[in-house]
Amino acid sequence: MAGNPAQWPLPPWGNALAGATGAVLANAIVYPLDIVKTRLQVQVKQKSAESDSLTTNHEHYTSSLDALRKIIDDEGITGLYSGISGSLIGVTSTNFAYFYWYSVVRSLYLSSQTIPRPPGTAMELSLGAIAGAVAQVFTIPVSVITTRQQTQLKGDRKGLLDTGREVVLGEDGWRGLWRGLKASLVLVANPAITYGTYQRLRELLFPKKANLRPWESFFLGATSKALATILTQPLIVAKVGLQSRPPPARQGRSFNGFLEVMAYINEHEGPFALFKGLAPQITKGILVQGLLMMTKERMEIVFILLFAYLRKVRDTRLRQMANAVAAQANAAADRTKGAIPMTVK
């Protein structure tokens, strides 16, 4: 293939691998923020007239900094990394699946056009939603287990498999591993808005630029993620409420759906509580998305160059094999010609 190797397209699994690598690195760096935002989102504020605490934890957090301080005081630094193994497994699988299917559906869309041109905003959002929905169906069990691990009390912590077994042995059985699937399918709007906005901003601000600088990727990723998070925060809070243990005030009764979670929060805390944990959610989202897209751009270049090198090695070996076969054929022909006896008329 002619041209600059950095402009060669990656196969879908190459895009998926680059995206998953970037996502793991980004989420590992900001994981403590994930713990803080989850703890804030699952608690329900206490009311002075109620004797029974409505929060899922013994500690009640008044802010992100308060949650950070209390988690460290009660559980140590390791408390900020509770459930990180399951989380990174989930991040890897979700992002690999998302970027793979996003590359596939986008390639199919472009190939179906008579005159190839970049998809518009609505189509970008649709393609992202399709990819996100497919990814969620296969990866949500890890998300359920991770949320449970992040909200476990210090003396009740379990490993990834034990937490999964606890979910399965609960009232929902195996279906419990897919709790929050409906909310997750609705939440495909989040990555759809994120990546759709990212693509549109890239085309507007950096047209015809094959590879972005790290700060350019970070800016586009952070901006697009902040917008998507603000628009979908109530659903994010409802999904976390579905996947975690119910508040003690419900006496062990699980929520039946994300609408019931939202109604419960609205009844006890008011409508603005549907945006609780927004600050750490946006901060985490901006950092993760910025680092993810910045890392993904770099990893794509690495994989493209790697594939170019492998193609070159393969082509060189094929030429060597072809030359060897041709040489053997010529030698055989010469031997055959020398073996034929001459006849004199």
mmCIF file of C-alpha atoms in Angstrom:
data_model
loop_
_atom_site.group_PDB
_atom_site.id
_atom_site.type_symbol
_atom_site.label_atom_id
_atom_site.label_comp_id
_atom_site.label_asym_id
_atom_site.label_seq_id
_atom_site.Cartn_x
_atom_site.Cartn_y
_atom_site.Cartn_z
ATOM 1 C CA MET A 1 0.000 0.000 0.000
ATOM 2 C CA ALA A 2 1.439 3.320 -0.994
ATOM 3 C CA GLY A 3 1.518 6.493 1.018
ATOM 4 C CA ASN A 4 2.423 7.496 4.529
ATOM 5 C CA PRO A 5 2.080 4.473 6.888
ATOM 6 C CA ALA A 6 0.593 6.721 9.578
ATOM 7 C CA GLN A 7 -2.396 7.307 7.282
ATOM 8 C CA TRP A 8 -3.144 3.604 6.699
ATOM 9 C CA PRO A 9 -6.415 2.482 8.318
ATOM 10 C CA LEU A 10 -6.422 0.072 11.238
ATOM 11 C CA PRO A 11 -8.619 -3.053 11.178
ATOM 12 C CA PRO A 12 -11.556 -2.985 13.660
ATOM 13 C CA TRP A 13 -9.709 -5.139 16.208
ATOM 14 C CA GLY A 14 -6.709 -2.798 15.955
ATOM 15 C CA ASN A 15 -8.925 0.182 16.818
ATOM 16 C CA ALA A 16 -10.476 -1.852 19.622
ATOM 17 C CA LEU A 17 -7.089 -2.792 21.069
ATOM 18 C CA ALA A 18 -5.866 0.812 20.913
ATOM 19 C CA GLY A 19 -9.058 2.069 22.586
ATOM 20 C CA ALA A 20 -9.011 -0.585 25.302
ATOM 21 C CA THR A 21 -5.340 0.124 26.092
ATOM 22 C CA GLY A 22 -6.015 3.829 26.428
ATOM 23 C CA ALA A 23 -9.089 3.203 28.590
ATOM 24 C CA VAL A 24 -7.244 0.924 31.032
ATOM 25 C CA LEU A 25 -4.402 3.398 31.524
ATOM 26 C CA ALA A 26 -6.778 6.339 31.942
ATOM 27 C CA ASN A 27 -9.120 4.581 34.394
ATOM 28 C CA ALA A 28 -6.268 3.186 36.490
ATOM 29 C CA ILE A 29 -4.928 6.721 36.972
ATOM 30 C CA VAL A 30 -8.239 8.245 38.132
ATOM 31 C CA TYR A 31 -9.759 5.201 39.879
ATOM 32 C CA PRO A 32 -10.000 6.885 43.330
ATOM 33 C CA LEU A 33 -12.403 9.401 41.767
ATOM 34 C CA ASP A 34 -14.539 6.480 40.605
ATOM 35 C CA ILE A 35 -14.780 5.186 44.175
ATOM 36 C CA VAL A 36 -15.727 8.639 45.488
ATOM 37 C CA LYS A 37 -18.420 9.299 42.884
ATOM 38 C CA THR A 38 -19.929 5.808 43.375
ATOM 39 C CA ARG A 39 -20.094 6.206 47.162
ATOM 40 C CA LEU A 40 -21.732 9.614 46.744
ATOM 41 C CA GLN A 41 -24.260 8.333 44.219
ATOM 42 C CA VAL A 42 -25.474 5.301 46.208
ATOM 43 C CA GLN A 43 -26.065 7.141 49.472
ATOM 44 C CA VAL A 44 -29.353 8.816 50.231
ATOM 45 C CA LYS A 45 -29.159 11.850 52.488
ATOM 46 C CA GLN A 46 -30.339 11.374 56.041
ATOM 47 C CA LYS A 47 -33.332 13.229 57.332
ATOM 48 C CA SER A 48 -33.345 14.434 60.924
ATOM 49 C CA ALA A 49 -36.875 13.078 61.462
ATOM 50 C CA GLU A 50 -35.868 9.575 60.426
ATOM 51 C CA SER A 51 -34.256 7.249 62.919
ATOM 52 C CA ASP A 52 -33.089 4.793 60.300
ATOM 53 C CA SER A 53 -30.192 5.852 58.157
ATOM 54 C CA LEU A 54 -31.006 6.013 54.465
ATOM 55 C CA THR A 55 -27.435 5.724 53.325
ATOM 56 C CA THR A 56 -25.885 2.416 52.241
ATOM 57 C CA ASN A 57 -22.721 2.996 54.298
ATOM 58 C CA HIS A 58 -22.153 3.794 57.979
ATOM 59 C CA GLU A 59 -20.337 6.961 56.951
ATOM 60 C CA HIS A 60 -22.265 9.788 55.339
ATOM 61 C CA TYR A 61 -20.384 12.006 52.920
ATOM 62 C CA THR A 62 -21.125 15.680 52.475
ATOM 63 C CA SER A 63 -18.809 16.294 49.511
ATOM 64 C CA SER A 64 -16.159 14.717 47.324
ATOM 65 C CA LEU A 65 -13.342 15.874 49.603
ATOM 66 C CA ASP A 66 -15.232 14.670 52.672
ATOM 67 C CA ALA A 67 -15.712 11.246 51.056
ATOM 68 C CA LEU A 68 -12.031 11.095 50.109
ATOM 69 C CA ARG A 69 -10.916 11.949 53.648
ATOM 70 C CA LYS A 70 -13.313 9.535 55.372
ATOM 71 C CA ILE A 71 -12.482 6.631 53.065
ATOM 72 C CA ILE A 72 -8.752 7.090 53.753
ATOM 73 C CA ASP A 73 -9.320 7.459 57.516
ATOM 74 C CA ASP A 74 -11.561 4.388 57.727
ATOM 75 C CA GLU A 75 -10.057 2.065 55.102
ATOM 76 C CA GLY A 76 -6.627 3.451 54.318
ATOM 77 C CA ILE A 77 -5.259 4.271 50.884
ATOM 78 C CA THR A 78 -6.234 0.783 49.684
ATOM 79 C CA GLY A 79 -9.875 1.744 50.202
ATOM 80 C CA LEU A 80 -9.583 4.098 47.246
ATOM 81 C CA TYR A 81 -8.720 1.123 45.037
ATOM 82 C CA SER A 82 -11.403 -1.294 46.224
ATOM 83 C CA GLY A 83 -12.629 -3.378 43.275
ATOM 84 C CA ILE A 84 -10.040 -2.020 40.852
ATOM 85 C CA SER A 85 -9.281 -5.423 39.311
ATOM 86 C CA GLY A 86 -12.895 -5.992 38.320
ATOM 87 C CA SER A 87 -13.218 -2.411 37.179
ATOM 88 C CA LEU A 88 -10.235 -2.640 34.836
ATOM 89 C CA ILE A 89 -11.497 -5.952 33.460
ATOM 90 C CA GLY A 90 -14.817 -4.250 32.802
ATOM 91 C CA VAL A 91 -13.150 -1.209 31.265
ATOM 92 C CA THR A 92 -11.052 -3.407 28.985
ATOM 93 C CA SER A 93 -13.954 -5.536 27.785
ATOM 94 C CA THR A 94 -16.385 -2.630 27.416
ATOM 95 C CA ASN A 95 -14.022 -0.369 25.504
ATOM 96 C CA PHE A 96 -12.650 -3.184 23.338
ATOM 97 C CA ALA A 97 -16.205 -4.175 22.407
ATOM 98 C CA TYR A 98 -17.273 -0.559 21.887
ATOM 99 C CA PHE A 99 -14.368 0.500 19.680
ATOM 100 C CA TYR A 100 -14.549 -2.758 17.728
ATOM 101 C CA TRP A 101 -18.235 -2.454 16.901
ATOM 102 C CA TYR A 102 -17.957 1.306 16.357
ATOM 103 C CA SER A 103 -15.237 0.709 13.757
ATOM 104 C CA VAL A 104 -17.298 -2.065 12.145
ATOM 105 C CA VAL A 105 -20.579 -0.141 11.874
ATOM 106 C CA ARG A 106 -18.815 3.054 10.759
ATOM 107 C CA SER A 107 -16.896 1.156 8.059
ATOM 108 C CA LEU A 108 -20.110 -0.509 6.880
ATOM 109 C CA TYR A 109 -21.841 2.856 6.718
ATOM 110 C CA LEU A 110 -19.025 4.467 4.714
ATOM 111 C CA SER A 111 -18.787 1.511 2.320
ATOM 112 C CA SER A 112 -22.542 1.648 1.681
ATOM 113 C CA GLN A 113 -22.335 5.206 0.339
ATOM 114 C CA THR A 114 -22.014 5.875 -3.389
ATOM 115 C CA ILE A 115 -19.876 8.945 -2.670
ATOM 116 C CA PRO A 116 -17.867 8.376 0.551
ATOM 117 C CA ARG A 117 -18.152 11.285 2.965
ATOM 118 C CA PRO A 118 -17.954 11.653 6.752
ATOM 119 C CA PRO A 119 -21.272 10.924 8.532
ATOM 120 C CA GLY A 120 -23.209 13.838 9.963
ATOM 121 C CA THR A 121 -23.793 14.442 13.674
ATOM 122 C CA ALA A 122 -27.054 12.464 13.809
ATOM 123 C CA MET A 123 -25.474 9.490 12.035
ATOM 124 C CA GLU A 124 -22.373 9.620 14.269
ATOM 125 C CA LEU A 125 -24.655 9.478 17.324
ATOM 126 C CA SER A 126 -26.613 6.574 15.829
ATOM 127 C CA LEU A 127 -23.475 4.600 15.000
ATOM 128 C CA GLY A 128 -22.125 5.200 18.501
ATOM 129 C CA ALA A 129 -25.434 4.114 20.053
ATOM 130 C CA ILE A 130 -25.490 0.845 18.088
ATOM 131 C CA ALA A 131 -21.908 0.052 19.085
ATOM 132 C CA GLY A 132 -22.577 0.969 22.721
ATOM 133 C CA ALA A 133 -25.719 -1.185 22.938
ATOM 134 C CA VAL A 134 -23.930 -4.271 21.602
ATOM 135 C CA ALA A 135 -20.999 -3.692 23.976
ATOM 136 C CA GLN A 136 -23.245 -3.270 27.050
ATOM 137 C CA VAL A 137 -25.113 -6.543 26.560
ATOM 138 C CA PHE A 138 -21.864 -8.507 26.792
ATOM 139 C CA THR A 139 -20.050 -6.513 29.482
ATOM 140 C CA ILE A 140 -22.641 -5.325 32.034
ATOM 141 C CA PRO A 141 -22.112 -8.282 34.468
ATOM 142 C CA VAL A 142 -18.619 -6.986 35.266
ATOM 143 C CA SER A 143 -20.078 -3.528 35.869
ATOM 144 C CA VAL A 144 -22.621 -4.936 38.341
ATOM 145 C CA ILE A 145 -19.938 -6.829 40.271
ATOM 146 C CA THR A 146 -17.597 -3.827 40.342
ATOM 147 C CA THR A 147 -20.321 -1.510 41.679
ATOM 148 C CA ARG A 148 -21.051 -4.015 44.462
ATOM 149 C CA GLN A 149 -17.351 -4.197 45.335
ATOM 150 C CA GLN A 150 -16.999 -0.425 45.445
ATOM 151 C CA THR A 151 -19.864 -0.062 47.929
ATOM 152 C CA GLN A 152 -18.977 -2.957 50.247
ATOM 153 C CA LEU A 153 -18.199 -2.105 53.850
ATOM 154 C CA LYS A 154 -14.648 -2.561 55.104
ATOM 155 C CA GLY A 155 -15.385 -5.791 56.980
ATOM 156 C CA ASP A 156 -17.563 -7.206 54.220
ATOM 157 C CA ARG A 157 -15.209 -7.038 51.267
ATOM 158 C CA LYS A 158 -15.128 -9.924 48.821
ATOM 159 C CA GLY A 159 -13.154 -10.763 45.708
ATOM 160 C CA LEU A 160 -14.436 -10.557 42.155
ATOM 161 C CA LEU A 161 -15.718 -14.153 41.975
ATOM 162 C CA ASP A 162 -17.205 -14.152 45.493
ATOM 163 C CA THR A 163 -19.047 -10.905 44.793
ATOM 164 C CA GLY A 164 -20.372 -12.353 41.549
ATOM 165 C CA ARG A 165 -21.543 -15.457 43.426
ATOM 166 C CA GLU A 166 -23.298 -13.213 45.967
ATOM 167 C CA VAL A 167 -25.174 -11.460 43.151
ATOM 168 C CA VAL A 168 -26.206 -14.767 41.551
ATOM 169 C CA LEU A 169 -27.407 -16.167 44.903
ATOM 170 C CA GLY A 170 -29.549 -13.069 45.467
ATOM 171 C CA GLU A 171 -33.251 -12.733 44.756
ATOM 172 C CA ASP A 172 -32.713 -12.141 41.025
ATOM 173 C CA GLY A 173 -30.483 -15.177 40.410
ATOM 174 C CA TRP A 174 -28.434 -15.047 37.221
ATOM 175 C CA ARG A 175 -30.527 -12.119 36.012
ATOM 176 C CA GLY A 176 -28.947 -10.083 38.789
ATOM 177 C CA LEU A 177 -25.760 -9.889 36.729
ATOM 178 C CA TRP A 178 -27.700 -7.880 34.170
ATOM 179 C CA ARG A 179 -29.318 -5.473 36.644
ATOM 180 C CA GLY A 180 -29.442 -2.015 35.161
ATOM 181 C CA LEU A 181 -29.300 -3.281 31.568
ATOM 182 C CA LYS A 182 -32.215 -1.091 30.509
ATOM 183 C CA ALA A 183 -30.582 1.955 32.055
ATOM 184 C CA SER A 184 -27.284 0.969 30.432
ATOM 185 C CA LEU A 185 -28.945 0.666 27.030
ATOM 186 C CA VAL A 186 -30.416 4.134 27.476
ATOM 187 C CA LEU A 187 -27.007 5.330 28.635
ATOM 188 C CA VAL A 188 -25.445 4.346 25.310
ATOM 189 C CA ALA A 189 -26.404 7.926 24.548
ATOM 190 C CA ASN A 190 -23.424 8.928 26.728
ATOM 191 C CA PRO A 191 -20.626 7.422 24.608
ATOM 192 C CA ALA A 192 -22.686 8.169 21.509
ATOM 193 C CA ILE A 193 -22.814 11.869 22.439
ATOM 194 C CA THR A 194 -19.164 11.747 23.511
ATOM 195 C CA TYR A 195 -17.705 10.201 20.368
ATOM 196 C CA GLY A 196 -20.188 11.865 18.041
ATOM 197 C CA THR A 197 -19.243 15.253 19.508
ATOM 198 C CA TYR A 198 -15.566 14.320 19.405
ATOM 199 C CA GLN A 199 -15.731 13.469 15.696
ATOM 200 C CA ARG A 200 -17.676 16.619 14.828
ATOM 201 C CA LEU A 201 -15.383 18.909 16.835
ATOM 202 C CA ARG A 202 -12.370 17.254 15.264
ATOM 203 C CA GLU A 203 -13.715 17.880 11.780
ATOM 204 C CA LEU A 204 -14.573 21.499 12.651
ATOM 205 C CA LEU A 205 -11.430 22.450 14.570
ATOM 206 C CA PHE A 206 -8.815 20.219 12.926
ATOM 207 C CA PRO A 207 -10.048 19.445 9.407
ATOM 208 C CA LYS A 208 -7.977 17.134 7.206
ATOM 209 C CA LYS A 209 -5.534 16.471 10.048
ATOM 210 C CA ALA A 210 -4.651 12.760 10.094
ATOM 211 C CA ASN A 211 -3.047 12.675 13.565
ATOM 212 C CA LEU A 212 -3.751 15.047 16.425
ATOM 213 C CA ARG A 213 -1.262 16.336 18.970
ATOM 214 C CA PRO A 214 -1.722 15.017 22.532
ATOM 215 C CA TRP A 215 -3.200 18.293 23.850
ATOM 216 C CA GLU A 216 -5.620 18.475 20.911
ATOM 217 C CA SER A 217 -6.897 14.957 21.593
ATOM 218 C CA PHE A 218 -7.187 15.726 25.315
ATOM 219 C CA PHE A 219 -9.153 18.942 24.693
ATOM 220 C CA LEU A 220 -11.613 17.285 22.311
ATOM 221 C CA GLY A 221 -12.075 14.251 24.559
ATOM 222 C CA ALA A 222 -12.582 16.319 27.719
ATOM 223 C CA THR A 223 -15.053 18.725 26.109
ATOM 224 C CA SER A 224 -17.174 16.003 24.536
ATOM 225 C CA LYS A 225 -17.253 13.922 27.737
ATOM 226 C CA ALA A 226 -18.289 16.864 29.948
ATOM 227 C CA LEU A 227 -21.278 17.579 27.699
ATOM 228 C CA ALA A 228 -22.344 13.920 27.614
ATOM 229 C CA THR A 229 -22.033 13.536 31.414
ATOM 230 C CA ILE A 230 -24.193 16.557 32.229
ATOM 231 C CA LEU A 231 -26.944 15.357 29.892
ATOM 232 C CA THR A 232 -27.017 11.774 31.220
ATOM 233 C CA GLN A 233 -26.156 12.187 34.936
ATOM 234 C CA PRO A 234 -29.654 11.276 36.304
ATOM 235 C CA LEU A 235 -29.504 7.956 34.473
ATOM 236 C CA ILE A 236 -25.964 7.321 35.708
ATOM 237 C CA VAL A 237 -27.115 7.840 39.308
ATOM 238 C CA ALA A 238 -30.129 5.561 38.755
ATOM 239 C CA LYS A 239 -27.967 2.832 37.231
ATOM 240 C CA VAL A 240 -25.556 2.856 40.193
ATOM 241 C CA GLY A 241 -28.542 2.675 42.573
ATOM 242 C CA LEU A 242 -29.864 -0.366 40.715
ATOM 243 C CA GLN A 243 -26.572 -2.242 40.740
ATOM 244 C CA SER A 244 -25.641 -1.581 44.382
ATOM 245 C CA ARG A 245 -27.298 -2.899 47.502
ATOM 246 C CA PRO A 246 -30.568 -1.099 48.340
ATOM 247 C CA PRO A 247 -30.527 1.488 51.161
ATOM 248 C CA PRO A 248 -31.273 0.086 54.650
ATOM 249 C CA ALA A 249 -34.518 2.097 54.736
ATOM 250 C CA ARG A 250 -35.903 -0.242 52.032
ATOM 251 C CA GLN A 251 -35.273 -3.237 54.323
ATOM 252 C CA GLY A 252 -33.530 -5.306 51.647
ATOM 253 C CA ARG A 253 -36.087 -4.659 48.888
ATOM 254 C CA SER A 254 -34.307 -4.125 45.569
ATOM 255 C CA PHE A 255 -35.404 -1.523 43.083
ATOM 256 C CA ASN A 256 -37.352 -2.872 40.104
ATOM 257 C CA GLY A 257 -36.084 -0.376 37.563
ATOM 258 C CA PHE A 258 -34.213 2.857 37.058
ATOM 259 C CA LEU A 259 -37.468 4.877 37.113
ATOM 260 C CA GLU A 260 -38.180 3.571 40.620
ATOM 261 C CA VAL A 261 -34.674 4.583 41.728
ATOM 262 C CA MET A 262 -35.171 8.079 40.322
ATOM 263 C CA ALA A 263 -38.578 8.377 42.004
ATOM 264 C CA TYR A 264 -37.109 7.232 45.344
ATOM 265 C CA ILE A 265 -34.276 9.756 45.160
ATOM 266 C CA ASN A 266 -36.660 12.525 44.145
ATOM 267 C CA GLU A 267 -39.001 11.696 47.064
ATOM 268 C CA HIS A 268 -36.275 11.682 49.726
ATOM 269 C CA GLU A 269 -33.869 14.308 48.405
ATOM 270 C CA GLY A 270 -35.526 16.308 45.674
ATOM 271 C CA PRO A 271 -34.849 16.517 41.910
ATOM 272 C CA PHE A 272 -31.402 18.062 42.213
ATOM 273 C CA ALA A 273 -30.202 14.909 43.984
ATOM 274 C CA LEU A 274 -30.397 13.170 40.612
ATOM 275 C CA PHE A 275 -27.220 15.082 39.828
ATOM 276 C CA LYS A 276 -25.357 14.086 43.003
ATOM 277 C CA GLY A 277 -21.771 13.091 42.435
ATOM 278 C CA LEU A 278 -21.721 15.263 39.309
ATOM 279 C CA ALA A 279 -18.442 16.999 40.217
ATOM 280 C CA PRO A 280 -16.334 13.818 40.595
ATOM 281 C CA GLN A 281 -18.256 12.236 37.702
ATOM 282 C CA ILE A 282 -17.343 15.102 35.361
ATOM 283 C CA THR A 283 -13.788 15.357 36.708
ATOM 284 C CA LYS A 284 -13.276 11.628 36.264
ATOM 285 C CA GLY A 285 -14.991 11.668 32.883
ATOM 286 C CA ILE A 286 -12.922 14.589 31.586
ATOM 287 C CA LEU A 287 -9.645 13.090 32.759
ATOM 288 C CA VAL A 288 -10.492 9.587 31.531
ATOM 289 C CA GLN A 289 -11.830 10.741 28.187
ATOM 290 C CA GLY A 290 -8.992 13.177 27.627
ATOM 291 C CA LEU A 291 -6.328 10.623 28.573
ATOM 292 C CA LEU A 292 -8.159 7.867 26.671
ATOM 293 C CA MET A 293 -8.360 9.757 23.382
ATOM 294 C CA MET A 294 -4.824 11.104 23.785
ATOM 295 C CA THR A 295 -3.493 7.593 24.492
ATOM 296 C CA LYS A 296 -5.669 6.027 21.815
ATOM 297 C CA GLU A 297 -4.295 8.396 19.158
ATOM 298 C CA ARG A 298 -0.726 7.465 20.180
ATOM 299 C CA MET A 299 -1.532 3.741 20.354
ATOM 300 C CA GLU A 300 -3.149 3.851 16.927
ATOM 301 C CA ILE A 301 0.077 5.246 15.473
ATOM 302 C CA VAL A 302 2.069 2.520 17.258
ATOM 303 C CA PHE A 303 -0.210 -0.223 15.920
ATOM 304 C CA ILE A 304 -0.235 1.267 12.411
ATOM 305 C CA LEU A 305 3.561 1.335 12.339
ATOM 306 C CA LEU A 306 3.650 -2.190 13.792
ATOM 307 C CA PHE A 307 1.259 -3.450 11.123
ATOM 308 C CA ALA A 308 3.287 -1.668 8.432
ATOM 309 C CA TYR A 309 6.431 -3.405 9.685
ATOM 310 C CA LEU A 310 4.662 -6.792 9.760
ATOM 311 C CA ARG A 311 3.377 -6.218 6.216
ATOM 312 C CA LYS A 312 6.900 -5.379 5.087
ATOM 313 C CA VAL A 313 8.298 -8.518 6.733
ATOM 314 C CA ARG A 314 5.522 -10.629 5.197
ATOM 315 C CA ASP A 315 6.060 -9.132 1.714
ATOM 316 C CA THR A 316 9.829 -9.669 1.996
ATOM 317 C CA ARG A 317 9.356 -13.312 2.982
ATOM 318 C CA LEU A 318 6.843 -13.861 0.184
ATOM 319 C CA ARG A 319 9.307 -12.410 -2.344
ATOM 320 C CA GLN A 320 12.088 -14.577 -0.962
ATOM 321 C CA MET A 321 9.853 -17.649 -1.185
ATOM 322 C CA ALA A 322 8.792 -16.740 -4.726
ATOM 323 C CA ASN A 323 12.417 -16.208 -5.766
ATOM 324 C CA ALA A 324 13.430 -19.516 -4.180
ATOM 325 C CA VAL A 325 10.631 -21.371 -5.962
ATOM 326 C CA ALA A 326 11.528 -19.678 -9.265
ATOM 327 C CA ALA A 327 15.197 -20.566 -8.786
ATOM 328 C CA GLN A 328 14.320 -24.195 -8.050
ATOM 329 C CA ALA A 329 12.062 -24.298 -11.103
ATOM 330 C CA ASN A 330 14.814 -22.862 -13.333
ATOM 331 C CA ALA A 331 17.351 -25.331 -11.943
ATOM 332 C CA ALA A 332 14.975 -28.223 -12.529
ATOM 333 C CA ALA A 333 14.339 -27.021 -16.072
ATOM 334 C CA ASP A 334 18.075 -26.801 -16.739
ATOM 335 C CA ARG A 335 18.615 -30.323 -15.388
ATOM 336 C CA THR A 336 15.764 -31.643 -17.480
ATOM 337 C CA LYS A 337 17.141 -29.966 -20.611
ATOM 338 C CA GLY A 338 20.626 -31.418 -19.995
ATOM 339 C CA ALA A 339 19.210 -34.925 -19.486
ATOM 340 C CA ILE A 340 17.415 -35.077 -22.883
ATOM 341 C CA PRO A 341 19.616 -37.030 -25.400
ATOM 342 C CA MET A 342 20.450 -35.344 -28.693
ATOM 343 C CA THR A 343 19.305 -37.107 -31.898
ATOM 344 C CA VAL A 344 21.133 -36.823 -35.252
ATOM 345 C CA LYS A 345 19.108 -37.046 -38.373
#
